[in-house]
Short mmCIF file of C-alpha atoms in Angstrom, two decimals:
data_model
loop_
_atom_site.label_atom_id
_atom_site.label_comp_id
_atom_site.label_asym_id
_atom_site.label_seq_id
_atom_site.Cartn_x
_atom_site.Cartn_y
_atom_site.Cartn_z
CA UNK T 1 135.99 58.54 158.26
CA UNK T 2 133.26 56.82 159.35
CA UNK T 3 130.93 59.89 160.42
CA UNK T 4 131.86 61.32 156.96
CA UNK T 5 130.15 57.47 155.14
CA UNK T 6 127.33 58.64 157.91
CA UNK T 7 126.81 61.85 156.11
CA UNK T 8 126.76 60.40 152.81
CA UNK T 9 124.38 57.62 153.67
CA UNK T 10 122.24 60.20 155.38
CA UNK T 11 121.89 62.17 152.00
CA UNK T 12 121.49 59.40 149.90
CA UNK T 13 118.56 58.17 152.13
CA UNK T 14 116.98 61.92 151.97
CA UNK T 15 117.30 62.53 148.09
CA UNK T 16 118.04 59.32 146.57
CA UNK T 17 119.91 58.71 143.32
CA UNK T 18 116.65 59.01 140.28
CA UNK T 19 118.47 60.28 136.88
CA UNK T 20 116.55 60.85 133.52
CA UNK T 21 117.99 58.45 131.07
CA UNK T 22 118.93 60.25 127.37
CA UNK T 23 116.17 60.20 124.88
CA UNK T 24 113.58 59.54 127.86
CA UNK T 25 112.27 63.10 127.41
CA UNK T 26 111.69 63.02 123.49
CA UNK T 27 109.38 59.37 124.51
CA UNK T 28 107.34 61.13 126.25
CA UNK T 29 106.41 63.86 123.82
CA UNK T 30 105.93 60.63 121.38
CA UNK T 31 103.49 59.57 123.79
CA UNK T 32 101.62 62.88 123.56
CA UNK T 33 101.88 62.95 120.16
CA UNK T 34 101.59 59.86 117.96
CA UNK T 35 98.15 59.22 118.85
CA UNK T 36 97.12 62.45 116.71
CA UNK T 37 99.74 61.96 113.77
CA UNK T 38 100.31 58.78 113.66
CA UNK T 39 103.87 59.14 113.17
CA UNK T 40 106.97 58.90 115.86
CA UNK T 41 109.35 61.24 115.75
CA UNK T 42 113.10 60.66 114.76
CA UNK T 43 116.20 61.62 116.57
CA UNK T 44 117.73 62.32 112.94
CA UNK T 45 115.98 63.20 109.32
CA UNK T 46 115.21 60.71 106.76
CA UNK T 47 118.21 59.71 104.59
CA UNK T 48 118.86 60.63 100.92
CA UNK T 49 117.73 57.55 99.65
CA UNK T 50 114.27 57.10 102.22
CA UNK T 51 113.40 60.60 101.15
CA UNK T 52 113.71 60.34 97.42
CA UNK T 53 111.45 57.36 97.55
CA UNK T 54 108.72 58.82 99.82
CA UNK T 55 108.88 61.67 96.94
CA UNK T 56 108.38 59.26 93.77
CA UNK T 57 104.31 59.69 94.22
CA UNK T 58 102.26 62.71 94.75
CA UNK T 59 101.83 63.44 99.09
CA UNK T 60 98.81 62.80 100.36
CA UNK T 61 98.03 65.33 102.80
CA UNK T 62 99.12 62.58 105.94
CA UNK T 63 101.73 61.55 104.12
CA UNK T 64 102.93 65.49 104.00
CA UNK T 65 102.43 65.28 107.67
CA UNK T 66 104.49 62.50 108.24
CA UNK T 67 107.28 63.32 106.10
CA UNK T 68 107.38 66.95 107.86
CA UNK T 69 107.64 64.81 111.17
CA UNK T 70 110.26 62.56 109.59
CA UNK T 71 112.44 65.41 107.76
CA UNK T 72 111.98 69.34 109.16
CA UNK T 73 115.48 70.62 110.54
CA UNK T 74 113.43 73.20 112.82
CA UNK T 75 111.46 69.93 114.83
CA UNK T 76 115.12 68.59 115.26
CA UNK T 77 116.16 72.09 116.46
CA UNK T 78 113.46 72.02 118.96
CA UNK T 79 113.72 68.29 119.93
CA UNK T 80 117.50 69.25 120.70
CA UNK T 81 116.41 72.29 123.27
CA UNK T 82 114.07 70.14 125.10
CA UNK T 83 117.19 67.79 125.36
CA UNK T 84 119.45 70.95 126.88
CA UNK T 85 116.17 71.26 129.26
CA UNK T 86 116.06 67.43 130.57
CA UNK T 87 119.99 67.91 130.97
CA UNK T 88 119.25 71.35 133.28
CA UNK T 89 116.28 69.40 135.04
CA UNK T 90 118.62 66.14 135.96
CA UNK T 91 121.34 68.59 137.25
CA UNK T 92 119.22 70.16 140.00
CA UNK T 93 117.81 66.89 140.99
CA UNK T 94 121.45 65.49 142.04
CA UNK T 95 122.67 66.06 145.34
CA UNK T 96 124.79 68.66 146.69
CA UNK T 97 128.24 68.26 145.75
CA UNK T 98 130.45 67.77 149.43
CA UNK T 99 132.73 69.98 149.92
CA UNK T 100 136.59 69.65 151.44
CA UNK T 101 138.94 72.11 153.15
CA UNK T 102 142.23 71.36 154.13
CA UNK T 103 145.18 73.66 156.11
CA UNK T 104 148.33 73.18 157.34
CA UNK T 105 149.28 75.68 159.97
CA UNK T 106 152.85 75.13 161.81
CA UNK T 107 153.95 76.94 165.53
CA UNK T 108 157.64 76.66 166.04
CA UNK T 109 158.13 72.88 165.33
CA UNK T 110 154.67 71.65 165.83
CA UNK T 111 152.94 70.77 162.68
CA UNK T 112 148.82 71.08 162.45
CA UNK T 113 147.01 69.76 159.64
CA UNK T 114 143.31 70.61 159.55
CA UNK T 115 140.80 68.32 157.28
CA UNK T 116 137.08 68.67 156.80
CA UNK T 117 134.27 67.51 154.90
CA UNK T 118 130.92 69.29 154.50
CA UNK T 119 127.67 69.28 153.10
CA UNK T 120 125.10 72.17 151.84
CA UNK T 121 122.52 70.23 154.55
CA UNK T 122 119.67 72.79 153.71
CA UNK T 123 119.92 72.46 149.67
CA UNK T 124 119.76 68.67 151.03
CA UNK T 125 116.59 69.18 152.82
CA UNK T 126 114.73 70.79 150.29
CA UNK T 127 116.16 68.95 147.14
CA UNK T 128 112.57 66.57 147.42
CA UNK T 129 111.11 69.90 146.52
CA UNK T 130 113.70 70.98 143.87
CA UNK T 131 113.04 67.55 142.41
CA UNK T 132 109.61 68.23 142.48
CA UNK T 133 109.48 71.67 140.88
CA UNK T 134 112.19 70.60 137.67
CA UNK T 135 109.89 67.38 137.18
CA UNK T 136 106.76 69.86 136.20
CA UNK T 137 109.26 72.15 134.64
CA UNK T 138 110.20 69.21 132.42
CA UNK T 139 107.20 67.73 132.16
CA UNK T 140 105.52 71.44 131.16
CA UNK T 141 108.57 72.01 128.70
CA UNK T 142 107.59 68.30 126.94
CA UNK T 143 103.80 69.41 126.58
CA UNK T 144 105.04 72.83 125.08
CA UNK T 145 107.29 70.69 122.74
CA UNK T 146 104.39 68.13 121.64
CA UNK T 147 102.13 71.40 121.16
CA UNK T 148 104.85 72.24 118.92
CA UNK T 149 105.06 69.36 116.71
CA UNK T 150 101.20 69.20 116.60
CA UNK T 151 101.54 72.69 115.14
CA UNK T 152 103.76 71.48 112.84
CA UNK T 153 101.42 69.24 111.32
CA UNK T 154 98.48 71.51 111.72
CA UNK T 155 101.02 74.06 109.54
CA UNK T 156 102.01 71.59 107.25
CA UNK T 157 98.57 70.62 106.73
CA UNK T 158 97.30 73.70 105.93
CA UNK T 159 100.26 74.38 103.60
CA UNK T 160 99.22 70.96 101.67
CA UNK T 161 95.36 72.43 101.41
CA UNK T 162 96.80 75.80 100.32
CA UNK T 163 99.34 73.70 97.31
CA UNK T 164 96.75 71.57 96.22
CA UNK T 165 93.95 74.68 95.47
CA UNK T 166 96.72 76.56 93.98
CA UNK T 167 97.31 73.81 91.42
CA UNK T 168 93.82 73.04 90.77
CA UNK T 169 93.51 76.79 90.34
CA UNK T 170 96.41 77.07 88.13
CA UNK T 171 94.78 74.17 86.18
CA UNK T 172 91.60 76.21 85.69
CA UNK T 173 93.01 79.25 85.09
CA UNK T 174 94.87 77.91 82.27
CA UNK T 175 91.81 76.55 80.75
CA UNK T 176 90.01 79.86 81.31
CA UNK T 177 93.05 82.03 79.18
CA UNK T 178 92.53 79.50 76.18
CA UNK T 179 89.04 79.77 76.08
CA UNK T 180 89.56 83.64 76.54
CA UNK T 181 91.70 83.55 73.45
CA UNK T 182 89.90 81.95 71.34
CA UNK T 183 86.85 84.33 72.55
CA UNK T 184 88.59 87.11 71.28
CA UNK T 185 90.13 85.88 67.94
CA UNK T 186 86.90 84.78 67.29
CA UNK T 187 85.34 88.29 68.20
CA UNK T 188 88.40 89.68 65.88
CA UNK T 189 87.13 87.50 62.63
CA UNK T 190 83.66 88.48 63.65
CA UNK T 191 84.26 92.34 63.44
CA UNK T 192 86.19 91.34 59.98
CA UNK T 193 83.44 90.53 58.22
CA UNK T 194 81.22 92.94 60.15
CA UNK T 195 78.94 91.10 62.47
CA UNK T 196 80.86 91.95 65.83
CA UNK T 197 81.31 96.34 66.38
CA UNK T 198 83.98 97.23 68.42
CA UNK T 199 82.70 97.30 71.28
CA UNK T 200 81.94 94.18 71.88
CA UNK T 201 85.04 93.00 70.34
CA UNK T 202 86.78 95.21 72.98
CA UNK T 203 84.90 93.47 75.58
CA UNK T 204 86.17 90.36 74.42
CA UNK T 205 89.84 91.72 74.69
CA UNK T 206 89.38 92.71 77.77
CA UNK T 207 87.91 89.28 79.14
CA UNK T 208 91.15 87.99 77.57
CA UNK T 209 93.33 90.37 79.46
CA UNK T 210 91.88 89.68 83.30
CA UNK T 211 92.42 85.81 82.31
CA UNK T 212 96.04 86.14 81.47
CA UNK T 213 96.19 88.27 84.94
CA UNK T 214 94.36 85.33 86.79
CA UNK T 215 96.73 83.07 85.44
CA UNK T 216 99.89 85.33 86.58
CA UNK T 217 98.27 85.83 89.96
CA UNK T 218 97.62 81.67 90.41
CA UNK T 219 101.25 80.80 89.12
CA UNK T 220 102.67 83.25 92.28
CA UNK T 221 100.13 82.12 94.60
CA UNK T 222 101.58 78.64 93.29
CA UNK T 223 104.49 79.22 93.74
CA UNK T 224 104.00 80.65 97.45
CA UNK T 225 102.77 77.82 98.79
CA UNK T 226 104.45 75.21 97.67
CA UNK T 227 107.91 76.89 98.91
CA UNK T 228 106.06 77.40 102.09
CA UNK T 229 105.38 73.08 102.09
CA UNK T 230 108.71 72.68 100.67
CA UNK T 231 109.74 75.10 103.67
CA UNK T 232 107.70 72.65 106.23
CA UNK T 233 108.72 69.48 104.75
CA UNK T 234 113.02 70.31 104.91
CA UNK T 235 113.94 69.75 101.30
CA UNK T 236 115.85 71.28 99.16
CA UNK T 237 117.47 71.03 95.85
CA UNK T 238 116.63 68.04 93.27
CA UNK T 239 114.14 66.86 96.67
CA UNK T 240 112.43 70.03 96.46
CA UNK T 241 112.25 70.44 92.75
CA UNK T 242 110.61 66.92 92.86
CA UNK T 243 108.11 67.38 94.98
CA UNK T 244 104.60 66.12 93.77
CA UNK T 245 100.98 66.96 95.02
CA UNK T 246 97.59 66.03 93.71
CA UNK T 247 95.96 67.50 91.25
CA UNK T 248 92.64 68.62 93.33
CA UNK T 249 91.48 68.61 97.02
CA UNK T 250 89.17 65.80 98.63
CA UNK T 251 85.45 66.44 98.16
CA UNK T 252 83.43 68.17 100.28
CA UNK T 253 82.10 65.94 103.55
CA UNK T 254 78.45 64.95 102.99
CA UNK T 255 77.90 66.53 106.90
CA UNK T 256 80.26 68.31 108.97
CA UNK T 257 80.87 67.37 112.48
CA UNK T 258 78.74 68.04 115.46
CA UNK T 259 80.33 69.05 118.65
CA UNK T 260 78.29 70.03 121.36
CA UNK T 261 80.87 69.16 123.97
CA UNK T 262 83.93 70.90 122.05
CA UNK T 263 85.05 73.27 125.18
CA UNK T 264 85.52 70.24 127.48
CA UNK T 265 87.33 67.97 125.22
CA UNK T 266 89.88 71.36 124.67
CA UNK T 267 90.26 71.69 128.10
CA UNK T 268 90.58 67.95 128.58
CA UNK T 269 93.06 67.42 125.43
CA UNK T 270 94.54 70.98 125.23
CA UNK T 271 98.17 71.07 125.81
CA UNK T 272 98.90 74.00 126.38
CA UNK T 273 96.35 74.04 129.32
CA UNK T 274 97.86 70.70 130.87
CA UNK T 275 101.22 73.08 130.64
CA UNK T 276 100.14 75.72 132.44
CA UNK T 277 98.91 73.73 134.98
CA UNK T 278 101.74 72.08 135.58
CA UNK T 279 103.92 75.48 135.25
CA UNK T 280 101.51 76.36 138.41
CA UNK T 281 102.19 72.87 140.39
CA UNK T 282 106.26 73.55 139.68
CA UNK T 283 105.25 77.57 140.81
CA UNK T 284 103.99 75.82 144.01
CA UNK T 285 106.79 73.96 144.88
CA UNK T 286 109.09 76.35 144.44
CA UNK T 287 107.00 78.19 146.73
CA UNK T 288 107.57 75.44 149.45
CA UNK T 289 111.26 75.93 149.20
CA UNK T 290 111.17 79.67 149.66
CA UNK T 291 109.22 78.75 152.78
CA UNK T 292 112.00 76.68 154.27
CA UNK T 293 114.36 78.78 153.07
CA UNK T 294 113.36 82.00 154.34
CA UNK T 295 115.31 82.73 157.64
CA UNK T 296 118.08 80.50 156.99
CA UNK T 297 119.35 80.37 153.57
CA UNK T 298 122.61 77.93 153.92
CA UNK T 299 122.91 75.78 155.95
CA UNK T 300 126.18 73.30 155.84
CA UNK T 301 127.01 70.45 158.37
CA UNK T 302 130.64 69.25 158.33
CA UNK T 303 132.74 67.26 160.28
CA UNK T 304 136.06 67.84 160.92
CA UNK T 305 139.97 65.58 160.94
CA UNK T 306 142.40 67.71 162.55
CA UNK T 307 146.32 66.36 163.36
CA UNK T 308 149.23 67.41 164.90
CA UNK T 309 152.93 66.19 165.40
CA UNK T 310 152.67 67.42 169.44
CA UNK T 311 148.98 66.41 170.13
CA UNK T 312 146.27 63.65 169.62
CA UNK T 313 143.62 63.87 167.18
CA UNK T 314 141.02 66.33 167.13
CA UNK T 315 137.69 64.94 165.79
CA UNK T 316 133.91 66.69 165.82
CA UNK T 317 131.49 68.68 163.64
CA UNK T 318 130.87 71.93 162.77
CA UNK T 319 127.60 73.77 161.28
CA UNK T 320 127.62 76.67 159.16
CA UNK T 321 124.68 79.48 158.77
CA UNK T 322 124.28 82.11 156.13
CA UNK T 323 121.41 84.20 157.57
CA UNK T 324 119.55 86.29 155.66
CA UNK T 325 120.14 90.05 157.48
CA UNK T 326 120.06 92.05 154.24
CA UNK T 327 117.08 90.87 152.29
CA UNK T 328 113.90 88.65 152.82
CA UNK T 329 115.33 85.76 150.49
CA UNK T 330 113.77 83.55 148.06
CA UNK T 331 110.12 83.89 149.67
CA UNK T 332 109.34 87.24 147.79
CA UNK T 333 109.92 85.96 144.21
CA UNK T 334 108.36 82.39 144.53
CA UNK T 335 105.21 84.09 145.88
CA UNK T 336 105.22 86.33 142.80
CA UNK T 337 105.84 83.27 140.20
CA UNK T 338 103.22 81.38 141.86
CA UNK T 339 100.78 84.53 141.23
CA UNK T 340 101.85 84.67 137.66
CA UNK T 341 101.55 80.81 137.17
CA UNK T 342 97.75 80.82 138.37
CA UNK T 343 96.73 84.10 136.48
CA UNK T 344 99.16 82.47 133.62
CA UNK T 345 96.74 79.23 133.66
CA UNK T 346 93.35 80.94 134.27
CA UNK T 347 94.31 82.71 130.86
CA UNK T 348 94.92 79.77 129.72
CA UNK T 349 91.56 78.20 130.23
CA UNK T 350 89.66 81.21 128.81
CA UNK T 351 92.06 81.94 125.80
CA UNK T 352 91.20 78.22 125.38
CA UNK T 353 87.47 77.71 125.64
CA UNK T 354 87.18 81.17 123.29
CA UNK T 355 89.49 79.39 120.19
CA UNK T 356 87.56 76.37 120.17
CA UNK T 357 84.37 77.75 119.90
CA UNK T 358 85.79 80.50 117.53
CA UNK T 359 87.33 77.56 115.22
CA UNK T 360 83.96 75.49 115.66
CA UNK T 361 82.16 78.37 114.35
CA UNK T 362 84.21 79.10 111.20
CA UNK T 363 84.56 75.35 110.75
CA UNK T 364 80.39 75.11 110.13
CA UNK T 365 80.56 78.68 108.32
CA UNK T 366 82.94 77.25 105.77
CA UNK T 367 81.15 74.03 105.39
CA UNK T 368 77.63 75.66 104.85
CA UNK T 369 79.43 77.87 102.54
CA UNK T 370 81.03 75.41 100.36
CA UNK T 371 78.21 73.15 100.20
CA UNK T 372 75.93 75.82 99.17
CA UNK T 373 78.43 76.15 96.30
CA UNK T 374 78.26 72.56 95.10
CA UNK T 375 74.60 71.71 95.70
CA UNK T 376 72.88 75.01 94.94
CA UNK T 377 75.20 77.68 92.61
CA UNK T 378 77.18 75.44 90.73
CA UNK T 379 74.06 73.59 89.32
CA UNK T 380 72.41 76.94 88.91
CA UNK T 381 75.46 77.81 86.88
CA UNK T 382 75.05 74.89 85.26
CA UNK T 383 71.65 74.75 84.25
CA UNK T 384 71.74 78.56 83.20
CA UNK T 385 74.90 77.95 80.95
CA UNK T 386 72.79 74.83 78.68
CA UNK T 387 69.78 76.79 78.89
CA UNK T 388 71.98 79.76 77.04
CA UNK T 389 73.21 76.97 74.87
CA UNK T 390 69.65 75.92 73.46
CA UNK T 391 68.37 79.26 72.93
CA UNK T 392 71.80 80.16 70.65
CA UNK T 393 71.21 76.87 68.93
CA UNK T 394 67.99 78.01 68.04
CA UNK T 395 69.20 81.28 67.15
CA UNK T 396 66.81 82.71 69.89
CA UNK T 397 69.83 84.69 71.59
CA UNK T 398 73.20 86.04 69.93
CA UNK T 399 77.09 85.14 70.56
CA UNK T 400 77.09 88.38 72.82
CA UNK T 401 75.13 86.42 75.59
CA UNK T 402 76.59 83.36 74.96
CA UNK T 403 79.80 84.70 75.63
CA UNK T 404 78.78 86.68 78.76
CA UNK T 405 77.33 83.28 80.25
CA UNK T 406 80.84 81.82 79.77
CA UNK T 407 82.13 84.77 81.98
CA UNK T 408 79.84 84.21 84.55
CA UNK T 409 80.58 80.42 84.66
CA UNK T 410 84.25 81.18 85.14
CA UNK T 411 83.09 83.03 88.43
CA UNK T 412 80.90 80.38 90.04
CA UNK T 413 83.65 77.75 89.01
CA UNK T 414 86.60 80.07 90.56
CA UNK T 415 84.06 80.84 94.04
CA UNK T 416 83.42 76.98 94.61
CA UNK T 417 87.21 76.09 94.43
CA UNK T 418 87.85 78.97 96.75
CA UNK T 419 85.21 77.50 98.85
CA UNK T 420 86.10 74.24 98.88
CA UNK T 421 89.75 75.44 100.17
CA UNK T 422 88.45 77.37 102.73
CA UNK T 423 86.78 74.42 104.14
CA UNK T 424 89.87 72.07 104.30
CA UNK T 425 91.85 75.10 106.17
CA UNK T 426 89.16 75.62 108.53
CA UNK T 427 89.22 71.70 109.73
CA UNK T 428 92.99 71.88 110.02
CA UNK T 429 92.69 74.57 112.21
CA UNK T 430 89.66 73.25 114.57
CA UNK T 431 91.68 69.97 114.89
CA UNK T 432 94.42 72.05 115.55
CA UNK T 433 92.15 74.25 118.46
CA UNK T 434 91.51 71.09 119.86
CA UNK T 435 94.93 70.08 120.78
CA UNK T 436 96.88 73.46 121.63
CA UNK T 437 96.51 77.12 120.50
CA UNK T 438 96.02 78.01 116.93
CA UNK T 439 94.97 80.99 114.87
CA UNK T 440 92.18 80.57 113.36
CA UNK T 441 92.27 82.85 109.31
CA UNK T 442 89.06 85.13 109.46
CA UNK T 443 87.03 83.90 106.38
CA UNK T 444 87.55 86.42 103.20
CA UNK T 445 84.86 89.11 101.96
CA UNK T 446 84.89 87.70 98.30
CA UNK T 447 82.90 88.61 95.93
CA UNK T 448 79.97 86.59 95.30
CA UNK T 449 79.70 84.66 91.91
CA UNK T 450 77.40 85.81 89.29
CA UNK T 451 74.77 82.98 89.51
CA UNK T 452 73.02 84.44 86.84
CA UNK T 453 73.91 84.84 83.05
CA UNK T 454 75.04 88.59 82.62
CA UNK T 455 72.75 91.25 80.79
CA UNK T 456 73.75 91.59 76.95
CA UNK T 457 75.48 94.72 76.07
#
């Protein structure tokens, strides 16, 4: 008995008794995390009554964030498998279970009984390694899970940018239809009484025609993204149907951002670089183990209790080897994950450095773009349209002009809110670069506004 508390004590002193406590795991992706949303996350979503209230006002687009955070099943989903992944991680950190035989063999009247303990002694020796290897394992797994939830937000984000200029367009299009109308009853009395022919009334009709398209096309790009927020957010039902955004996006930033250092603050802040690089540190201590494992794969120190009813006590120890005759062990794989986990992180790096700079780019594209927009063809719109207006007034130009300026305004106005979109989507995704990998949206070929008033007919 007492060489088997000797064999206990001797394992406890080589691997010690560390254990991850529950919920430790989801703190530290908090840690990672909060910083950049500003919200914890919650082991559970908000209740009935705490999500009805945050819905009484229209979401802000942190507030949208937050409430994503707070509410969305899948981020509980994924909290849960990083849970199942601490729980696999704290299992092959513990020691070796002992094992026990016992017999009882009998010859003519003597009696034997046989005891022993037992001990996997080489899992023992390299469970400091083990340890070692499911700690970056874990600790990779919680920076995958953070880049997840900062995805979330980034997605959620970009879903409240894509509600809010589908409202605002829905709000102009709708404006555009009843001007439209009344452009074309007023062609129809016109041609009544013979001062409009019938092709320009036509013209007219058809003006009226795209707008009520427009307006179909806004409601089911409408429509689209706010089920995709809704989606994001977890409602459903009377939450869903409640939900409430503004009615137009933030202006336009006087300047946009300058970044001259933007590749070393990814690779510095990037999480999915600081989990490859820890997938490659867990890659090298498995390595280690396949090392000390590779000519003898078990090996078990026992001691042995043996009685009989004719003879004294038999005490000692016994080893036991399992030797590797029929294959080279654990050594071949471990040096192939370790190869993987350093071309895995050098891909990484690259895949890295090429996003940020590709999101930087588009970031300033969309900026220049939309503030060309408001400072130089919306004004020129502008001044064209009252310019138009004097010269009717004074009876210098007809209604067919006037009314082709109005079309032509209805383009600038439609290209600017476009614009302005693509702007807010493009920061999302560069803050998004910056913290893990993203996919920047290629900006869209659209067709450039008519600046100008159109030729009369």
């Amino acid at each position: 008995m007492k060489r088997t508390l000797s064999l206990t004590t001797l394992a406890l002193a080589l691997a010690g008794c560390a254990s991850l406590k529950p919920g430790d795991e989801v703190s530290d992706v908090n840690r990672l995390t909060q910083h950049h949303t500003g919200q914890a996350l919650a082991a559970e979503p908000l209740p009935p009554d705490a999500l009805t209230a945050r819905l009484r006002e229209p979401l802000s687009a942190d507030a949208a964030v937050q409430l994503a955070l707070q509410n969305s099943r899948a981020l509980q989903a994924r909290l849960a498998r990083l849970g199942v992944t601490a729980a696999e991680v704290d299992e092959a950190g513990r020691l070796p279970n002992p094992g026990f035989s016992f017999s009882r063999l009998t010859r003519g009247d003597e009696v034997e009984l046989e005891r022993g303990w037992h001990v996997n002694l080489a899992r023992l020796l390299t469970l400091p390694l083990v340890r070692q290897a499911e700690q970056r394992r874990l600790q990779a797994e919680q920076r995958q899970t953070a880049a997840d939830v900062l995805a979330l937000a980034a997605d959620t984000r970009r879903a409240w940018v894509a509600a809010v200029a589908a409202e605002e367009t829905l709000t102009y299009r709708r404006q555009v239809l009843e001007a439209a109308d009344a452009g074309a009853e007023l062609a129809r009395r016109m041609q009544a009484v013979g001062n409009f022919n019938a092709l320009a009334r036509a013209r007219e009709q058809g003006f009226a025609a795209e707008a009520r398209l427009a307006l179909a096309r806004a409601e089911g790009q409408r429509l689209a993204s706010r089920e995709r927020l809704v989606r994001l957010l977890g409602l459903w039902g009377d939450d869903a149907a409640a939900l409430r955004v503004p009615e137009r996006l933030p202006a336009l930033p006087t300047t946009a951002r300058e970044q001259p250092d933007i590749e070393t603050l990814a690779l510095a802040q990037r999480l999915d670089v600081q989990a490859a690089r820890l997938r490659l540190e867990q890659a090298a201590r498995q390595l280690d183990a396949g090392r000390i494992n590779r000519f003898v794969s078990m090996l078990e120190l026992g001691v042995v209790h043996n009685t009989s009813n004719e003879a004294p006590v038999q005490r000692g120890w016994e080893v036991t080897l399992e030797l590797p005759l029929f294959g080279p062990g654990p050594l071949p794989r471990a040096q192939a994950l370790a190869r993987e986990a350093a071309h895995d992180a050098a891909d990484t790096a690259i895949r890295a450095r090429s996003e940020v700079r590709e999101a930087y780019g588009l970031y300033r594209g969309a900026w220049d773009i939309a503030r060309q927009h408001r400072d130089e063809l919306l004004p020129l719109a502008q001044r064209i349209s009252d310019e138009q207006l004097l010269r009717y007034n004074g009876m210098l130009i007809g209604v067919f002009e006037l009314l082709a300026d109005a079309r032509a305004q209805v383009a600038a106005v439609a290209a600017a809110q476009d614009a302005l979109r693509d702007f807010w989507l493009a920061k999302a995704d560069l803050d998004q670069t910056l913290l893990g990998r993203a996919a920047p949206a290629l900006p869209s070929a659209g067709a450039a506004p008519a600046a100008a008033a159109a030729a009369p007919h």
